[in-house]
Amino acid sequence: MADIITLRMQSVCQRVGTCSSCLKRQLNGFLGLIKWQRRLVPACVRTIYSETGKWEKSYGLETRKRVENWWLPRIKDQFCKISETDKSRPKFYVLSMFPYPSGKLHMGHVRVYTISDAVARFQKMRGMQVINPMGWDAFGLPAENAAVEHGLHPASWTQSNIQHMREQFDALGLSFTWEREITTCLPEYYKWTQYLFLKLFEAGIVYQKEALVNWDPVDQTVLANEQVDDNGCSWRSGAKVEQKYLKQWFIKTTSYAKAMFDALSDLPEWYGIKEMQANWIGDCVGCSLDFLLKVNGKVTEEKLAAYTYTPEAIYGASHLCILPTHSLLHGNSSLKEIFQREFIPGKDSLTSVTAVNLLTNQEIPVVISAKNNFENFLDTKIGIPSTSAEDAAVAKNLGIPFTKVTETLPNGLEKVINSGEITGMTRQEALKAITEQAKNKGIGGHLTSDKLRDWLISRQRYWGTPIPIIHCSTCGIVPVPFEDLPVVLPNVTTFTGKGASPLETASEWVNCSCPRCKAAARREIDTMDTFVDSAWYYLRYTDPHNRDRPFNNDLADYWMPVDLYIGGKEHAVMHLFFARFFSHFCHDLKMTKHKEPFHKLLVQGLIKNQTFRLTTTGQCLKREEVDLTGTEPVHVKTGEKLQVAWEKMSKSKHNGIDPGEFVKEYGIDTLRLYILFAAPPEQDILWDAKTDAMPGVQRWQTRLWTLATKLIEARTSGTMPNPELLNKKEKAEARKIWEQKNLVISEVTEYFIKDHLFNAAISRLMGLTNVLHQASRPLILHSAEFEDALATLCIMVAPMAPHIASEMWKGLAHVQNKLCTHHRWDVDVLHQSWPEVDPEYLQLPDVVEMSVLINNKACGKVFVPQQAARNFEEVHELVLQSELGVKHLQGRTIKKAFLSPRTALINFLVQE
């Protein structure tokens, strides 16, 4: 039939001459109608346009499944491929904290990765070159526990879990730059972790000293903190855990404390996280200085770092003070017996041990304090009577002589005296001079606080990055040469959880030759804390396959800093501090031009669900064990009333939700929209599928689909769209749609860019959906504004609900006789440009007509300046001062007033 009509129409055109554009439009419209009518879908069949070319009118369960099954494999954008990096283009690096491969995604994972996915898609639509990389924080204790309990090798267990979680990511439609994937337990990654360790060692920022560890006396093994229960017992043997001194490796993070504290002021607001970082670091007013210990005039091998709040007064030091709990009294020190013998509990004890200041060469006695604690985490202090009354009292009481080294001039200025080359300087000048001298000599001097401790990175574990150090009886501690990296983990097959580190059993690996003297030596058998692996991973993502160095400087300089870093608040102190430390260190090595690794930080809240506990035992019950039919939940078996609380989802608490099961029932887009809509990102979500949020996002998807159906049906009705056929009222309505579209574009864009308030963005898009639903049939058929607003709505929905948006766009794209030609209808919605506000909208009149309501009843309008129209205080005052305000509000008690965020309206609630 279509062919016959085409021939007849062509015959008419030939008789008339050249076919007019009007005739072409009529021909296309008529043929389009025939095509759509041939594709009408019987009510009983559920299909989608992308599969069959037939548009399904309603968006029910079956249609939703078909839409998501069709689009899921098709929208896995790889974003910026490594080969495509174009440094001339603006970039956006969105990074969500990579997971530990536990084997199963939970709703917390889904939340953080849905946020990063939505942001990445949005920024790509804005024309940015985007990376949204993903990897695995793959070393750690759970893999070793699995080896002990199930006989699985940590590598096999980890790889299996990674594979399973990759499949879960894919099933959720999460789009990552997978070709940048990194796995921290692979030698090609930890080779460079070891490289950075050696660079720290070269810089004198890595050192070894004795520190306390948790010791299981039954299994004769070191325990991690998480392996010690609340009663201080071993989780496996049940034995009471002891504290034992072992030699441990430390990174001197305190040497970067002041720089990292000061750099916080240059960062944007981090939702209170900057304050947490500042509090963790503390006030950097003092520093540590190194001392050599002597006994009977003979220098020992013991070296000690001691803290002072007043380094500028160091020439006035009278003694060194240590706590009774110091490792010199309890560890494996050669001076342990002397200190224990000369310590008198409860009294300041002057010992025969002296300490030589490596900066001033002054020799002062060591005192064991009567106190059990110093300020914060200090265990060693320099006593300087000139600046501390407490130190003066100790020195006088023990008969230790001291020299005054500060004086105050008549004008109030404090100067340093009796202090060698810094004599005559102001205290501030002397502070700078002393700290610089100490830093230059490598004996301390870095300003830090009394609460920040160096980072203990030793772990007596197998499944971690091997520390690239060799112990030689002749040469001492020897770093593994760079060319010998990586030091690969040996293939240990037996894991008992008892005795020494499993690495100790790999004798062929442990026993080696010294790189310097070639004599027999032993490898370090401690491995690194997993926080070291994650302290620099964001840099490796910029150049993940580089075999010659950790990353290419130019690529790191292009992609860094991370524009938006997303993760849980539990990592907002330690991980963030360590990551910032590594970034500062790499900057000092001239490996990167940026000191700070992260520009904006988004710390998402927890997802909580209800737990039901027996009041008698505190045991958590499964849902099927709880009777929820009455006014209060009770135990099904006993009828006992239960304690109900909202807690973080956990397998042990039986309150977790399986994302996969949820998707089967509700769909991927529903899960994504619920997570984004239920609360602002930084707030906790109280999970309840029956709340307004879940039905709300389900209804919204149905209403979006209905809008597409309305336009498709209107344009296939046989009537040609013609804006000239709209009457004055309809044109005014179209103008309001245009204004609302522009307002929503500006607000949603700001929500995405500024505060990432996805819940507010969805709310505004719902508002635009409602406006379009109110449009009359003539407006749907003839209005370019309706068509444009619907297309714009579809584009703005796409980053958050990509599957339904993609199908809607495909259906709209094939509508004939479009009135809007500026959209790229021939490409999918996720490849559209993010909409911009029309220039005309930005040139709105200088005044706005503000509707005034009193007790919800309209009483007139007041003109207010455009720039004041959204400022509550200004609008409130202008209305009160207006003629209308004087007439209706003067002398009345105003209980409250509300300014509408969407329309020019203010409502006063007054006392009658």
mmCIF file with all atom_site columns, N, CA, C and O in Angstrom, residues 560-587:
data_model
loop_
_atom_site.group_PDB
_atom_site.id
_atom_site.type_symbol
_atom_site.label_atom_id
_atom_site.label_alt_id
_atom_site.label_comp_id
_atom_site.label_asym_id
_atom_site.label_entity_id
_atom_site.label_seq_id
_atom_site.pdbx_PDB_ins_code
_atom_site.Cartn_x
_atom_site.Cartn_y
_atom_site.Cartn_z
_atom_site.occupancy
_atom_site.B_iso_or_equiv
_atom_site.pdbx_formal_charge
_atom_site.auth_seq_id
_atom_site.auth_comp_id
_atom_site.auth_asym_id
_atom_site.auth_atom_id
_atom_site.pdbx_PDB_model_num
ATOM 1   N N  . MET A 1 560 ? 45.720 14.267 36.753 1.00 0.00 ? 560 MET A N  1
ATOM 2   C CA . MET A 1 560 ? 45.641 14.661 38.165 1.00 0.00 ? 560 MET A CA 1
ATOM 3   C C  . MET A 1 560 ? 45.389 16.165 38.288 1.00 0.00 ? 560 MET A C  1
ATOM 4   O O  . MET A 1 560 ? 45.751 16.926 37.417 1.00 0.00 ? 560 MET A O  1
ATOM 5   N N  . PRO A 1 561 ? 44.790 16.612 39.400 1.00 0.00 ? 561 PRO A N  1
ATOM 6   C CA . PRO A 1 561 ? 44.291 15.785 40.493 1.00 0.00 ? 561 PRO A CA 1
ATOM 7   C C  . PRO A 1 561 ? 42.978 15.105 40.105 1.00 0.00 ? 561 PRO A C  1
ATOM 8   O O  . PRO A 1 561 ? 42.330 15.477 39.130 1.00 0.00 ? 561 PRO A O  1
ATOM 9   N N  . VAL A 1 562 ? 42.593 14.110 40.890 1.00 0.00 ? 562 VAL A N  1
ATOM 10  C CA . VAL A 1 562 ? 41.278 13.502 40.726 1.00 0.00 ? 562 VAL A CA 1
ATOM 11  C C  . VAL A 1 562 ? 40.246 14.610 40.947 1.00 0.00 ? 562 VAL A C  1
ATOM 12  O O  . VAL A 1 562 ? 40.298 15.323 41.947 1.00 0.00 ? 562 VAL A O  1
ATOM 13  N N  . ASP A 1 563 ? 39.341 14.780 39.994 1.00 0.00 ? 563 ASP A N  1
ATOM 14  C CA . ASP A 1 563 ? 38.363 15.874 40.107 1.00 0.00 ? 563 ASP A CA 1
ATOM 15  C C  . ASP A 1 563 ? 37.311 15.595 41.161 1.00 0.00 ? 563 ASP A C  1
ATOM 16  O O  . ASP A 1 563 ? 36.865 16.512 41.848 1.00 0.00 ? 563 ASP A O  1
ATOM 17  N N  . LEU A 1 564 ? 36.911 14.334 41.275 1.00 0.00 ? 564 LEU A N  1
ATOM 18  C CA . LEU A 1 564 ? 35.930 13.965 42.300 1.00 0.00 ? 564 LEU A CA 1
ATOM 19  C C  . LEU A 1 564 ? 36.277 12.585 42.835 1.00 0.00 ? 564 LEU A C  1
ATOM 20  O O  . LEU A 1 564 ? 36.321 11.616 42.088 1.00 0.00 ? 564 LEU A O  1
ATOM 21  N N  . TYR A 1 565 ? 36.541 12.516 44.145 1.00 0.00 ? 565 TYR A N  1
ATOM 22  C CA . TYR A 1 565 ? 36.886 11.254 44.810 1.00 0.00 ? 565 TYR A CA 1
ATOM 23  C C  . TYR A 1 565 ? 35.708 10.866 45.697 1.00 0.00 ? 565 TYR A C  1
ATOM 24  O O  . TYR A 1 565 ? 35.252 11.660 46.533 1.00 0.00 ? 565 TYR A O  1
ATOM 25  N N  . ILE A 1 566 ? 35.216 9.636  45.537 1.00 0.00 ? 566 ILE A N  1
ATOM 26  C CA . ILE A 1 566 ? 33.990 9.211  46.209 1.00 0.00 ? 566 ILE A CA 1
ATOM 27  C C  . ILE A 1 566 ? 34.279 7.983  47.057 1.00 0.00 ? 566 ILE A C  1
ATOM 28  O O  . ILE A 1 566 ? 34.910 7.030  46.591 1.00 0.00 ? 566 ILE A O  1
ATOM 29  N N  . GLY A 1 567 ? 33.832 8.013  48.302 1.00 0.00 ? 567 GLY A N  1
ATOM 30  C CA . GLY A 1 567 ? 34.046 6.857  49.166 1.00 0.00 ? 567 GLY A CA 1
ATOM 31  C C  . GLY A 1 567 ? 33.401 7.037  50.517 1.00 0.00 ? 567 GLY A C  1
ATOM 32  O O  . GLY A 1 567 ? 32.756 8.051  50.799 1.00 0.00 ? 567 GLY A O  1
ATOM 33  N N  . GLY A 1 568 ? 33.591 6.036  51.365 1.00 0.00 ? 568 GLY A N  1
ATOM 34  C CA . GLY A 1 568 ? 32.951 6.032  52.681 1.00 0.00 ? 568 GLY A CA 1
ATOM 35  C C  . GLY A 1 568 ? 33.687 6.894  53.700 1.00 0.00 ? 568 GLY A C  1
ATOM 36  O O  . GLY A 1 568 ? 34.897 7.087  53.622 1.00 0.00 ? 568 GLY A O  1
ATOM 37  N N  . LYS A 1 569 ? 32.931 7.368  54.672 1.00 0.00 ? 569 LYS A N  1
ATOM 38  C CA . LYS A 1 569 ? 33.494 8.247  55.704 1.00 0.00 ? 569 LYS A CA 1
ATOM 39  C C  . LYS A 1 569 ? 34.523 7.523  56.564 1.00 0.00 ? 569 LYS A C  1
ATOM 40  O O  . LYS A 1 569 ? 35.424 8.144  57.125 1.00 0.00 ? 569 LYS A O  1
ATOM 41  N N  . GLU A 1 570 ? 34.412 6.189  56.634 1.00 0.00 ? 570 GLU A N  1
ATOM 42  C CA . GLU A 1 570 ? 35.362 5.423  57.462 1.00 0.00 ? 570 GLU A CA 1
ATOM 43  C C  . GLU A 1 570 ? 36.784 5.502  56.913 1.00 0.00 ? 570 GLU A C  1
ATOM 44  O O  . GLU A 1 570 ? 37.742 5.186  57.607 1.00 0.00 ? 570 GLU A O  1
ATOM 45  N N  . HIS A 1 571 ? 36.925 5.924  55.642 1.00 0.00 ? 571 HIS A N  1
ATOM 46  C CA . HIS A 1 571 ? 38.264 6.057  55.041 1.00 0.00 ? 571 HIS A CA 1
ATOM 47  C C  . HIS A 1 571 ? 38.711 7.518  54.957 1.00 0.00 ? 571 HIS A C  1
ATOM 48  O O  . HIS A 1 571 ? 39.722 7.816  54.330 1.00 0.00 ? 571 HIS A O  1
ATOM 49  N N  . ALA A 1 572 ? 37.927 8.395  55.572 1.00 0.00 ? 572 ALA A N  1
ATOM 50  C CA . ALA A 1 572 ? 38.171 9.828  55.397 1.00 0.00 ? 572 ALA A CA 1
ATOM 51  C C  . ALA A 1 572 ? 39.329 10.346 56.243 1.00 0.00 ? 572 ALA A C  1
ATOM 52  O O  . ALA A 1 572 ? 39.704 11.504 56.108 1.00 0.00 ? 572 ALA A O  1
ATOM 53  N N  . VAL A 1 573 ? 39.894 9.514  57.094 1.00 0.00 ? 573 VAL A N  1
ATOM 54  C CA . VAL A 1 573 ? 41.032 9.973  57.890 1.00 0.00 ? 573 VAL A CA 1
ATOM 55  C C  . VAL A 1 573 ? 42.298 9.229  57.466 1.00 0.00 ? 573 VAL A C  1
ATOM 56  O O  . VAL A 1 573 ? 43.163 9.780  56.788 1.00 0.00 ? 573 VAL A O  1
ATOM 57  N N  . MET A 1 574 ? 42.407 7.951  57.799 1.00 0.00 ? 574 MET A N  1
ATOM 58  C CA . MET A 1 574 ? 43.671 7.236  57.580 1.00 0.00 ? 574 MET A CA 1
ATOM 59  C C  . MET A 1 574 ? 44.018 7.093  56.096 1.00 0.00 ? 574 MET A C  1
ATOM 60  O O  . MET A 1 574 ? 45.076 7.518  55.655 1.00 0.00 ? 574 MET A O  1
ATOM 61  N N  . HIS A 1 575 ? 43.117 6.475  55.311 1.00 0.00 ? 575 HIS A N  1
ATOM 62  C CA . HIS A 1 575 ? 43.430 6.290  53.889 1.00 0.00 ? 575 HIS A CA 1
ATOM 63  C C  . HIS A 1 575 ? 43.697 7.624  53.210 1.00 0.00 ? 575 HIS A C  1
ATOM 64  O O  . HIS A 1 575 ? 44.650 7.764  52.444 1.00 0.00 ? 575 HIS A O  1
ATOM 65  N N  . LEU A 1 576 ? 42.863 8.596  53.501 1.00 0.00 ? 576 LEU A N  1
ATOM 66  C CA . LEU A 1 576 ? 43.018 9.907  52.860 1.00 0.00 ? 576 LEU A CA 1
ATOM 67  C C  . LEU A 1 576 ? 44.340 10.551 53.254 1.00 0.00 ? 576 LEU A C  1
ATOM 68  O O  . LEU A 1 576 ? 45.035 11.153 52.424 1.00 0.00 ? 576 LEU A O  1
ATOM 69  N N  . PHE A 1 577 ? 44.720 10.405 54.513 1.00 0.00 ? 577 PHE A N  1
ATOM 70  C CA . PHE A 1 577 ? 45.991 10.956 54.983 1.00 0.00 ? 577 PHE A CA 1
ATOM 71  C C  . PHE A 1 577 ? 47.167 10.282 54.284 1.00 0.00 ? 577 PHE A C  1
ATOM 72  O O  . PHE A 1 577 ? 48.093 10.949 53.806 1.00 0.00 ? 577 PHE A O  1
ATOM 73  N N  . PHE A 1 578 ? 47.139 8.955  54.203 1.00 0.00 ? 578 PHE A N  1
ATOM 74  C CA . PHE A 1 578 ? 48.245 8.228  53.567 1.00 0.00 ? 578 PHE A CA 1
ATOM 75  C C  . PHE A 1 578 ? 48.323 8.537  52.070 1.00 0.00 ? 578 PHE A C  1
ATOM 76  O O  . PHE A 1 578 ? 49.415 8.666  51.506 1.00 0.00 ? 578 PHE A O  1
ATOM 77  N N  . ALA A 1 579 ? 47.167 8.651  51.415 1.00 0.00 ? 579 ALA A N  1
ATOM 78  C CA . ALA A 1 579 ? 47.148 8.975  49.984 1.00 0.00 ? 579 ALA A CA 1
ATOM 79  C C  . ALA A 1 579 ? 47.702 10.377 49.755 1.00 0.00 ? 579 ALA A C  1
ATOM 80  O O  . ALA A 1 579 ? 48.467 10.607 48.807 1.00 0.00 ? 579 ALA A O  1
ATOM 81  N N  . ARG A 1 580 ? 47.342 11.309 50.608 1.00 0.00 ? 580 ARG A N  1
ATOM 82  C CA . ARG A 1 580 ? 47.861 12.683 50.498 1.00 0.00 ? 580 ARG A CA 1
ATOM 83  C C  . ARG A 1 580 ? 49.374 12.690 50.748 1.00 0.00 ? 580 ARG A C  1
ATOM 84  O O  . ARG A 1 580 ? 50.121 13.408 50.074 1.00 0.00 ? 580 ARG A O  1
ATOM 85  N N  . PHE A 1 581 ? 49.826 11.889 51.720 1.00 0.00 ? 581 PHE A N  1
ATOM 86  C CA . PHE A 1 581 ? 51.250 11.814 52.005 1.00 0.00 ? 581 PHE A CA 1
ATOM 87  C C  . PHE A 1 581 ? 52.033 11.350 50.782 1.00 0.00 ? 581 PHE A C  1
ATOM 88  O O  . PHE A 1 581 ? 53.037 11.949 50.390 1.00 0.00 ? 581 PHE A O  1
ATOM 89  N N  . PHE A 1 582 ? 51.591 10.252 50.153 1.00 0.00 ? 582 PHE A N  1
ATOM 90  C CA . PHE A 1 582 ? 52.300 9.734  48.974 1.00 0.00 ? 582 PHE A CA 1
ATOM 91  C C  . PHE A 1 582 ? 52.306 10.751 47.844 1.00 0.00 ? 582 PHE A C  1
ATOM 92  O O  . PHE A 1 582 ? 53.299 10.870 47.116 1.00 0.00 ? 582 PHE A O  1
ATOM 93  N N  . SER A 1 583 ? 51.207 11.472 47.682 1.00 0.00 ? 583 SER A N  1
ATOM 94  C CA . SER A 1 583 ? 51.133 12.472 46.618 1.00 0.00 ? 583 SER A CA 1
ATOM 95  C C  . SER A 1 583 ? 52.127 13.604 46.864 1.00 0.00 ? 583 SER A C  1
ATOM 96  O O  . SER A 1 583 ? 52.824 14.048 45.948 1.00 0.00 ? 583 SER A O  1
ATOM 97  N N  . HIS A 1 584 ? 52.225 14.062 48.109 1.00 0.00 ? 584 HIS A N  1
ATOM 98  C CA . HIS A 1 584 ? 53.206 15.102 48.460 1.00 0.00 ? 584 HIS A CA 1
ATOM 99  C C  . HIS A 1 584 ? 54.630 14.595 48.222 1.00 0.00 ? 584 HIS A C  1
ATOM 100 O O  . HIS A 1 584 ? 55.488 15.328 47.717 1.00 0.00 ? 584 HIS A O  1
ATOM 101 N N  . PHE A 1 585 ? 54.875 13.342 48.588 1.00 0.00 ? 585 PHE A N  1
ATOM 102 C CA . PHE A 1 585 ? 56.215 12.771 48.416 1.00 0.00 ? 585 PHE A CA 1
ATOM 103 C C  . PHE A 1 585 ? 56.563 12.682 46.925 1.00 0.00 ? 585 PHE A C  1
ATOM 104 O O  . PHE A 1 585 ? 57.673 13.053 46.521 1.00 0.00 ? 585 PHE A O  1
ATOM 105 N N  . CYS A 1 586 ? 55.634 12.194 46.110 1.00 0.00 ? 586 CYS A N  1
ATOM 106 C CA . CYS A 1 586 ? 55.884 12.086 44.657 1.00 0.00 ? 586 CYS A CA 1
ATOM 107 C C  . CYS A 1 586 ? 56.100 13.469 44.044 1.00 0.00 ? 586 CYS A C  1
ATOM 108 O O  . CYS A 1 586 ? 56.906 13.624 43.114 1.00 0.00 ? 586 CYS A O  1
ATOM 109 N N  . HIS A 1 587 ? 55.420 14.450 44.564 1.00 0.00 ? 587 HIS A N  1
ATOM 110 C CA . HIS A 1 587 ? 55.619 15.830 44.090 1.00 0.00 ? 587 HIS A CA 1
ATOM 111 C C  . HIS A 1 587 ? 57.050 16.284 44.395 1.00 0.00 ? 587 HIS A C  1
ATOM 112 O O  . HIS A 1 587 ? 57.716 16.907 43.552 1.00 0.00 ? 587 HIS A O  1
#
